[in-house]
Amino acid sequence: MLETATIVDEILDLKKERRAILLAHHYQESEIQELADVIGDSLELARKAHEFEGDVIAFCGVWFMAETAKILNPDKIVVVPDREASCSLVESCSAQQVRAWKARNPGHVVVSYINTSAEVKAESDIICTSRNAVQVVNSIPADKPILFLPDMNLGNYVKRQSGRENMRIWQGSCIVHATFPARRLTRARMEHPTALVAAHPECPADVLGMADFIGSTSAIIQYCSQSEAREFIVMTESGVSHSLRKLAPEKTFYFVQNENCNCSECPYMRRNTLEKLRDCLLDLEPRVELPAEIMERARLPIERMLAVK
Ligand code: 13P
Ligand code: SF4
């Protein structure tokens, strides 16, 4: 306990010394979220990074999120507590594969989920997040065919919501959400018959079909805390329980476990720890470094996304 308090003090001192901001995604450990200047979903964190004026961004999330912050702040230092904090969606889709896909499908608009590498973003026309994917696709003229990558569940959800037929979808998935089994959700609904179901759009279609609400991590938190219902089955990573407990302490939240690990935690997100956060502020490593040419090309599709209302 004493040791945790010491690390927290060290982090707070270093944050001041470095003129750093601490951005944390909802899937981080509670103790990291407690220290954050901003907690948010990937869109909110990208927006925060866009307006940042200090020297250092300590990004407590996964690497692609920190790359986005770096692309929006090429002259600032961006660090992540753990270099291995990746994402199964990023791993499923290389820039080389995307170039080949584009070559096989000329004339298509490339819409990339923010869960992609900087190199893939540089190959894209516009970026989206789970929060704005439907609006982003709707902002593209109806006669333009679309390549959507890399999340197939989000892509299929967007296709259903937008009614776009001319949309090809990459077959990537999230190792957490894609393995939430519908049968476990069915059982949870039987056990908690008055609970409403809130799901992230990376979940499979049969899970989404049972949801009362579908949205990004922040949108799920907002929905559950503002709803009049008292019980919720939450189909996303259990890190969101930190904000849910704070905003709605009187409500009950159930998390359905996935097939891989009998938990609902992202193994990449959970690589970050308080100790590693202290160390990255001290050493300013691991640091996001990207070729200037990639940053320049990747910035445009991100800015196009940020301009979509
Ligand atoms: P959000 O944009 O909803 O925060 O999602 C990010 C993510 O990685 C979901 O698994
Ligand atoms: Fe990637 Fe899934 Fe982890 Fe989100 S929860 S960072 S999509 S692996």
Tab-separated table of C-alpha atoms and ligand atoms in Angstrom:
chain	number	residue	atom	x	y	z
A	1	MET	CA	0.000	0.000	0.000
A	2	LEU	CA	2.779	2.360	1.046
A	3	GLU	CA	4.645	1.408	-2.103
A	4	THR	CA	1.648	2.254	-4.330
A	5	ALA	CA	1.313	5.633	-2.588
A	6	THR	CA	5.006	6.316	-3.272
A	7	ILE	CA	4.666	5.429	-6.945
A	8	VAL	CA	1.601	7.662	-7.238
A	9	ASP	CA	3.570	10.579	-5.717
A	10	GLU	CA	6.453	9.919	-8.092
A	11	ILE	CA	4.094	9.935	-11.075
A	12	LEU	CA	2.483	13.206	-9.970
A	13	ASP	CA	5.892	14.855	-9.486
A	14	LEU	CA	7.177	13.622	-12.834
A	15	LYS	CA	4.012	14.751	-14.569
A	16	LYS	CA	4.614	18.309	-13.353
A	17	GLU	CA	8.323	18.243	-14.122
A	18	ARG	CA	7.760	16.949	-17.681
A	19	ARG	CA	4.748	19.234	-18.403
A	20	ALA	CA	2.951	16.020	-19.244
A	21	ILE	CA	-0.695	15.138	-19.720
A	22	LEU	CA	-1.899	11.684	-18.786
A	23	LEU	CA	-4.500	10.292	-21.186
A	24	ALA	CA	-6.145	7.007	-20.197
A	25	HIS	CA	-8.505	4.712	-22.035
A	26	HIS	CA	-11.449	3.164	-20.146
A	27	TYR	CA	-9.794	-0.273	-20.303
A	28	GLN	CA	-6.874	0.724	-18.075
A	29	GLU	CA	-6.476	-0.502	-14.505
A	30	SER	CA	-8.467	1.620	-12.017
A	31	GLU	CA	-5.322	2.938	-10.338
A	32	ILE	CA	-4.146	4.378	-13.674
A	33	GLN	CA	-7.575	5.867	-14.465
A	34	GLU	CA	-7.532	7.524	-11.016
A	35	LEU	CA	-4.405	9.476	-11.981
A	36	ALA	CA	-5.456	10.437	-15.489
A	37	ASP	CA	-6.121	14.012	-16.609
A	38	VAL	CA	-8.584	12.628	-19.131
A	39	ILE	CA	-10.298	9.227	-19.348
A	40	GLY	CA	-12.076	8.536	-22.608
A	41	ASP	CA	-12.857	6.428	-25.634
A	42	SER	CA	-10.528	6.459	-28.602
A	43	LEU	CA	-12.277	9.429	-30.265
A	44	GLU	CA	-12.288	11.581	-27.125
A	45	LEU	CA	-8.616	10.809	-26.480
A	46	ALA	CA	-7.687	11.663	-30.090
A	47	ARG	CA	-9.546	14.975	-29.723
A	48	LYS	CA	-7.746	15.724	-26.441
A	49	ALA	CA	-4.394	14.934	-28.041
A	50	HIS	CA	-5.308	17.295	-30.912
A	51	GLU	CA	-5.710	20.261	-28.539
A	52	PHE	CA	-2.748	19.473	-26.263
A	53	GLU	CA	-0.262	22.278	-25.523
A	54	GLY	CA	2.304	20.801	-23.069
A	55	ASP	CA	5.489	18.841	-23.843
A	56	VAL	CA	4.768	15.166	-23.153
A	57	ILE	CA	1.746	12.922	-23.665
A	58	ALA	CA	1.808	9.795	-21.484
A	59	PHE	CA	-0.702	7.612	-23.295
A	60	CYS	CA	-2.164	4.911	-21.072
A	61	GLY	CA	-3.829	2.825	-23.711
A	62	VAL	CA	-2.539	0.809	-26.633
A	63	TRP	CA	0.159	1.700	-29.128
A	64	PHE	CA	-2.084	2.662	-32.073
A	65	MET	CA	-3.836	5.246	-29.862
A	66	ALA	CA	-0.474	6.758	-28.928
A	67	GLU	CA	0.561	6.780	-32.601
A	68	THR	CA	-2.584	8.788	-33.383
A	69	ALA	CA	-1.613	11.276	-30.650
A	70	LYS	CA	1.906	11.521	-32.130
A	71	ILE	CA	0.586	12.077	-35.663
A	72	LEU	CA	-1.504	14.958	-34.319
A	73	ASN	CA	1.489	16.299	-32.319
A	74	PRO	CA	4.610	15.501	-34.356
A	75	ASP	CA	6.793	17.844	-32.278
A	76	LYS	CA	5.763	16.475	-28.882
A	77	ILE	CA	7.041	13.481	-26.982
A	78	VAL	CA	4.490	10.657	-26.757
A	79	VAL	CA	5.217	7.728	-24.445
A	80	VAL	CA	3.325	4.528	-23.575
A	81	PRO	CA	4.017	2.522	-20.389
A	82	ASP	CA	4.460	-0.763	-22.304
A	83	ARG	CA	5.745	-1.079	-25.880
A	84	GLU	CA	3.941	-4.414	-26.297
A	85	ALA	CA	0.489	-2.897	-25.704
A	86	SER	CA	-0.762	-3.698	-29.197
A	87	CYS	CA	-4.203	-4.774	-30.486
A	88	SER	CA	-5.371	-7.879	-32.372
A	89	LEU	CA	-7.001	-5.662	-35.000
A	90	VAL	CA	-3.734	-3.831	-35.711
A	91	GLU	CA	-1.947	-7.182	-35.965
A	92	SER	CA	-4.540	-8.503	-38.447
A	93	CYS	CA	-3.912	-5.900	-41.114
A	94	SER	CA	-0.524	-4.813	-42.513
A	95	ALA	CA	0.058	-1.839	-44.827
A	96	GLN	CA	1.340	-4.228	-47.489
A	97	GLN	CA	-1.909	-6.238	-47.377
A	98	VAL	CA	-3.941	-3.039	-47.543
A	99	ARG	CA	-1.998	-1.810	-50.595
A	100	ALA	CA	-2.718	-5.142	-52.328
A	101	TRP	CA	-6.441	-4.908	-51.382
A	102	LYS	CA	-6.618	-1.369	-52.765
A	103	ALA	CA	-4.929	-2.479	-55.989
A	104	ARG	CA	-7.539	-5.246	-56.413
A	105	ASN	CA	-10.380	-2.755	-55.746
A	106	PRO	CA	-9.604	0.475	-57.602
A	107	GLY	CA	-11.914	3.464	-57.096
A	108	HIS	CA	-12.924	2.463	-53.541
A	109	VAL	CA	-12.829	4.858	-50.588
A	110	VAL	CA	-10.731	3.327	-47.791
A	111	VAL	CA	-12.353	3.749	-44.375
A	112	SER	CA	-10.033	2.548	-41.605
A	113	TYR	CA	-10.955	1.976	-38.003
A	114	ILE	CA	-8.635	3.882	-35.663
A	115	ASN	CA	-7.417	0.453	-34.440
A	116	THR	CA	-4.793	0.320	-37.209
A	117	SER	CA	-1.079	1.104	-37.490
A	118	ALA	CA	0.140	4.527	-38.629
A	119	GLU	CA	1.276	2.905	-41.906
A	120	VAL	CA	-2.249	1.616	-42.582
A	121	LYS	CA	-3.717	5.021	-41.714
A	122	ALA	CA	-1.347	6.514	-44.298
A	123	GLU	CA	-2.996	4.242	-46.918
A	124	SER	CA	-6.497	5.360	-45.890
A	125	ASP	CA	-8.898	8.057	-47.064
A	126	ILE	CA	-10.663	8.554	-43.748
A	127	ILE	CA	-10.448	7.123	-40.220
A	128	CYS	CA	-13.342	6.257	-37.923
A	129	THR	CA	-13.832	5.074	-34.359
A	130	SER	CA	-16.594	2.950	-32.874
A	131	ARG	CA	-18.302	6.191	-31.863
A	132	ASN	CA	-18.509	7.825	-35.279
A	133	ALA	CA	-18.163	4.949	-37.794
A	134	VAL	CA	-21.762	5.232	-39.046
A	135	GLN	CA	-21.498	9.024	-39.470
A	136	VAL	CA	-18.127	8.671	-41.241
A	137	VAL	CA	-19.538	6.141	-43.723
A	138	ASN	CA	-22.660	8.273	-44.213
A	139	SER	CA	-20.403	11.242	-45.036
A	140	ILE	CA	-19.139	9.405	-48.147
A	141	PRO	CA	-21.206	9.908	-51.337
A	142	ALA	CA	-23.629	6.962	-51.757
A	143	ASP	CA	-22.290	6.020	-55.210
A	144	LYS	CA	-18.700	5.554	-53.952
A	145	PRO	CA	-17.781	1.954	-53.114
A	146	ILE	CA	-16.042	1.492	-49.763
A	147	LEU	CA	-13.282	-0.708	-48.362
A	148	PHE	CA	-13.796	-0.914	-44.606
A	149	LEU	CA	-11.011	-2.278	-42.404
A	150	PRO	CA	-10.041	-4.123	-40.271
A	151	ASP	CA	-12.912	-5.015	-37.852
A	152	MET	CA	-15.534	-7.241	-39.496
A	153	ASN	CA	-18.100	-6.965	-36.694
A	154	LEU	CA	-17.941	-3.171	-36.656
A	155	GLY	CA	-17.943	-3.164	-40.475
A	156	ASN	CA	-21.047	-5.364	-40.667
A	157	TYR	CA	-22.774	-3.260	-38.004
A	158	VAL	CA	-22.018	-0.068	-39.969
A	159	LYS	CA	-23.238	-1.723	-43.157
A	160	ARG	CA	-26.554	-2.620	-41.499
A	161	GLN	CA	-26.958	0.844	-39.945
A	162	SER	CA	-26.061	2.798	-43.073
A	163	GLY	CA	-27.778	0.465	-45.530
A	164	ARG	CA	-24.640	0.643	-47.741
A	165	GLU	CA	-24.466	-2.314	-50.104
A	166	ASN	CA	-21.260	-1.251	-51.847
A	167	MET	CA	-18.984	-1.938	-48.895
A	168	ARG	CA	-16.273	-4.609	-48.697
A	169	ILE	CA	-15.149	-5.568	-45.212
A	170	TRP	CA	-11.780	-6.834	-43.974
A	171	GLN	CA	-12.049	-9.997	-41.850
A	172	GLY	CA	-10.221	-8.851	-38.699
A	173	SER	CA	-11.585	-9.081	-35.175
A	174	CYS	CA	-10.959	-8.092	-31.577
A	175	ILE	CA	-9.805	-10.996	-29.428
A	176	VAL	CA	-11.930	-9.705	-26.555
A	177	HIS	CA	-15.267	-8.656	-28.079
A	178	ALA	CA	-15.422	-11.172	-30.935
A	179	THR	CA	-15.239	-14.032	-28.451
A	180	PHE	CA	-18.138	-12.941	-26.253
A	181	PRO	CA	-20.467	-15.893	-26.874
A	182	ALA	CA	-24.159	-15.176	-27.483
A	183	ARG	CA	-25.040	-18.246	-25.388
A	184	ARG	CA	-23.392	-16.704	-22.318
A	185	LEU	CA	-25.310	-13.504	-22.909
A	186	THR	CA	-28.531	-15.517	-23.231
A	187	ARG	CA	-27.782	-17.134	-19.871
A	188	ALA	CA	-26.984	-13.761	-18.269
A	189	ARG	CA	-30.301	-12.376	-19.524
A	190	MET	CA	-32.140	-15.322	-17.959
A	191	GLU	CA	-30.309	-14.763	-14.661
A	192	HIS	CA	-30.974	-10.993	-14.696
A	193	PRO	CA	-34.282	-10.565	-16.518
A	194	THR	CA	-34.681	-6.847	-15.753
A	195	ALA	CA	-31.152	-5.920	-16.869
A	196	LEU	CA	-30.643	-3.942	-20.079
A	197	VAL	CA	-27.864	-5.020	-22.444
A	198	ALA	CA	-25.250	-2.489	-23.623
A	199	ALA	CA	-22.747	-3.736	-26.218
A	200	HIS	CA	-19.691	-2.472	-28.081
A	201	PRO	CA	-20.026	-2.769	-31.894
A	202	GLU	CA	-16.910	-5.010	-32.053
A	203	CYS	CA	-19.157	-7.802	-30.657
A	204	PRO	CA	-20.542	-10.442	-33.066
A	205	ALA	CA	-23.879	-9.785	-34.817
A	206	ASP	CA	-25.819	-12.301	-32.667
A	207	VAL	CA	-24.674	-10.492	-29.500
A	208	LEU	CA	-25.513	-7.086	-31.008
A	209	GLY	CA	-28.923	-8.476	-31.984
A	210	MET	CA	-29.729	-8.894	-28.285
A	211	ALA	CA	-28.493	-5.434	-27.244
A	212	ASP	CA	-30.721	-2.589	-26.038
A	213	PHE	CA	-27.886	-0.162	-26.771
A	214	ILE	CA	-24.820	-0.309	-29.044
A	215	GLY	CA	-22.002	2.219	-28.758
A	216	SER	CA	-18.409	3.115	-27.948
A	217	THR	CA	-16.978	2.645	-24.450
A	218	SER	CA	-17.847	6.224	-23.417
A	219	ALA	CA	-21.282	5.960	-25.038
A	220	ILE	CA	-21.977	2.751	-23.063
A	221	ILE	CA	-20.954	4.482	-19.824
A	222	GLN	CA	-23.182	7.454	-20.629
A	223	TYR	CA	-26.132	5.219	-21.558
A	224	CYS	CA	-25.908	3.099	-18.382
A	225	SER	CA	-25.420	6.042	-16.045
A	226	GLN	CA	-28.270	8.091	-17.549
A	227	SER	CA	-30.813	5.272	-18.018
A	228	GLU	CA	-33.574	4.793	-15.469
A	229	ALA	CA	-32.848	1.041	-15.328
A	230	ARG	CA	-30.995	-0.364	-12.302
A	231	GLU	CA	-29.170	-3.364	-13.805
A	232	PHE	CA	-27.079	-3.739	-16.935
A	233	ILE	CA	-25.257	-6.511	-18.750
A	234	VAL	CA	-22.216	-4.811	-20.225
A	235	MET	CA	-20.686	-6.402	-23.318
A	236	THR	CA	-17.296	-4.731	-23.388
A	237	GLU	CA	-14.003	-4.795	-21.509
A	238	SER	CA	-14.549	-4.664	-17.746
A	239	GLY	CA	-12.296	-1.596	-17.278
A	240	VAL	CA	-15.399	0.528	-17.969
A	241	SER	CA	-16.655	-0.543	-14.516
A	242	HIS	CA	-14.316	2.096	-13.017
A	243	SER	CA	-16.381	5.000	-14.437
A	244	LEU	CA	-19.671	3.099	-14.122
A	245	ARG	CA	-19.156	2.568	-10.379
A	246	LYS	CA	-18.299	6.239	-9.903
A	247	LEU	CA	-21.138	7.639	-11.985
A	248	ALA	CA	-23.833	5.181	-10.876
A	249	PRO	CA	-22.853	3.562	-7.567
A	250	GLU	CA	-26.447	2.519	-6.900
A	251	LYS	CA	-26.682	0.422	-10.093
A	252	THR	CA	-25.479	-3.131	-10.783
A	253	PHE	CA	-23.341	-4.098	-13.755
A	254	TYR	CA	-22.707	-7.641	-14.998
A	255	PHE	CA	-19.850	-8.518	-17.346
A	256	VAL	CA	-20.088	-11.570	-19.595
A	257	GLN	CA	-16.837	-13.469	-19.853
A	258	ASN	CA	-15.250	-14.351	-23.174
A	259	GLU	CA	-14.151	-17.755	-24.483
A	260	ASN	CA	-10.393	-17.124	-24.403
A	261	CYS	CA	-9.681	-16.440	-20.777
A	262	ASN	CA	-12.919	-16.548	-18.799
A	263	CYS	CA	-12.508	-12.849	-18.180
A	264	SER	CA	-13.463	-9.707	-20.048
A	265	GLU	CA	-10.084	-7.972	-20.004
A	266	CYS	CA	-7.950	-6.904	-22.948
A	267	PRO	CA	-4.527	-8.512	-22.476
A	268	TYR	CA	-2.872	-5.696	-24.433
A	269	MET	CA	-4.432	-2.859	-22.458
A	270	ARG	CA	-3.656	-4.597	-19.193
A	271	ARG	CA	0.081	-4.644	-19.887
A	272	ASN	CA	0.285	-1.064	-18.601
A	273	THR	CA	0.897	-0.766	-14.864
A	274	LEU	CA	1.539	2.083	-12.424
A	275	GLU	CA	5.233	1.123	-12.198
A	276	LYS	CA	5.606	1.172	-15.975
A	277	LEU	CA	3.809	4.530	-16.119
A	278	ARG	CA	6.273	5.972	-13.573
A	279	ASP	CA	9.196	4.552	-15.545
A	280	CYS	CA	8.015	5.894	-18.896
A	281	LEU	CA	7.656	9.393	-17.432
A	282	LEU	CA	11.123	9.097	-15.916
A	283	ASP	CA	12.921	7.663	-18.977
A	284	LEU	CA	10.641	9.158	-21.653
A	285	GLU	CA	10.657	5.665	-23.191
A	286	PRO	CA	9.056	3.669	-24.818
A	287	ARG	CA	8.535	6.638	-27.114
A	288	VAL	CA	6.457	6.711	-30.298
A	289	GLU	CA	8.712	7.589	-33.253
A	290	LEU	CA	7.345	7.582	-36.799
A	291	PRO	CA	8.795	8.588	-40.174
A	292	ALA	CA	7.760	12.174	-41.070
A	293	GLU	CA	6.354	11.009	-44.397
A	294	ILE	CA	4.040	8.454	-42.718
A	295	MET	CA	2.864	11.051	-40.182
A	296	GLU	CA	2.095	13.545	-42.918
A	297	ARG	CA	0.072	11.029	-44.940
A	298	ALA	CA	-1.721	9.599	-41.894
A	299	ARG	CA	-2.676	13.017	-40.531
A	300	LEU	CA	-5.067	13.904	-43.356
A	301	PRO	CA	-7.492	10.935	-42.907
A	302	ILE	CA	-7.471	11.526	-39.129
A	303	GLU	CA	-8.270	15.207	-39.599
A	304	ARG	CA	-11.028	14.298	-42.049
A	305	MET	CA	-12.541	12.142	-39.320
A	306	LEU	CA	-12.226	14.896	-36.707
A	307	ALA	CA	-14.116	17.233	-39.062
A	308	VAL	CA	-17.109	14.829	-39.320
A	309	LYS	CA	-19.868	16.005	-36.964
B	1	13P	P1	-13.606	2.799	-28.072
B	1	13P	O1	-13.337	3.687	-29.217
B	1	13P	O2	-15.058	2.498	-27.901
B	1	13P	O3	-12.980	3.317	-26.822
B	1	13P	O4	-12.974	1.378	-28.385
B	1	13P	C1	-11.617	1.147	-28.486
B	1	13P	C2	-11.328	-0.278	-28.450
B	1	13P	O5	-10.207	-0.679	-28.629
B	1	13P	C3	-12.441	-1.200	-28.223
B	1	13P	O6	-11.972	-2.462	-28.036
B	2	SF4	FE1	-7.759	-4.154	-29.559
B	2	SF4	FE2	-9.806	-5.569	-28.684
B	2	SF4	FE3	-7.929	-4.769	-26.976
B	2	SF4	FE4	-9.653	-2.994	-28.048
B	2	SF4	S1	-10.130	-4.674	-26.660
B	2	SF4	S2	-7.422	-2.745	-27.846
B	2	SF4	S3	-9.908	-3.858	-30.118
B	2	SF4	S4	-7.641	-6.205	-28.690
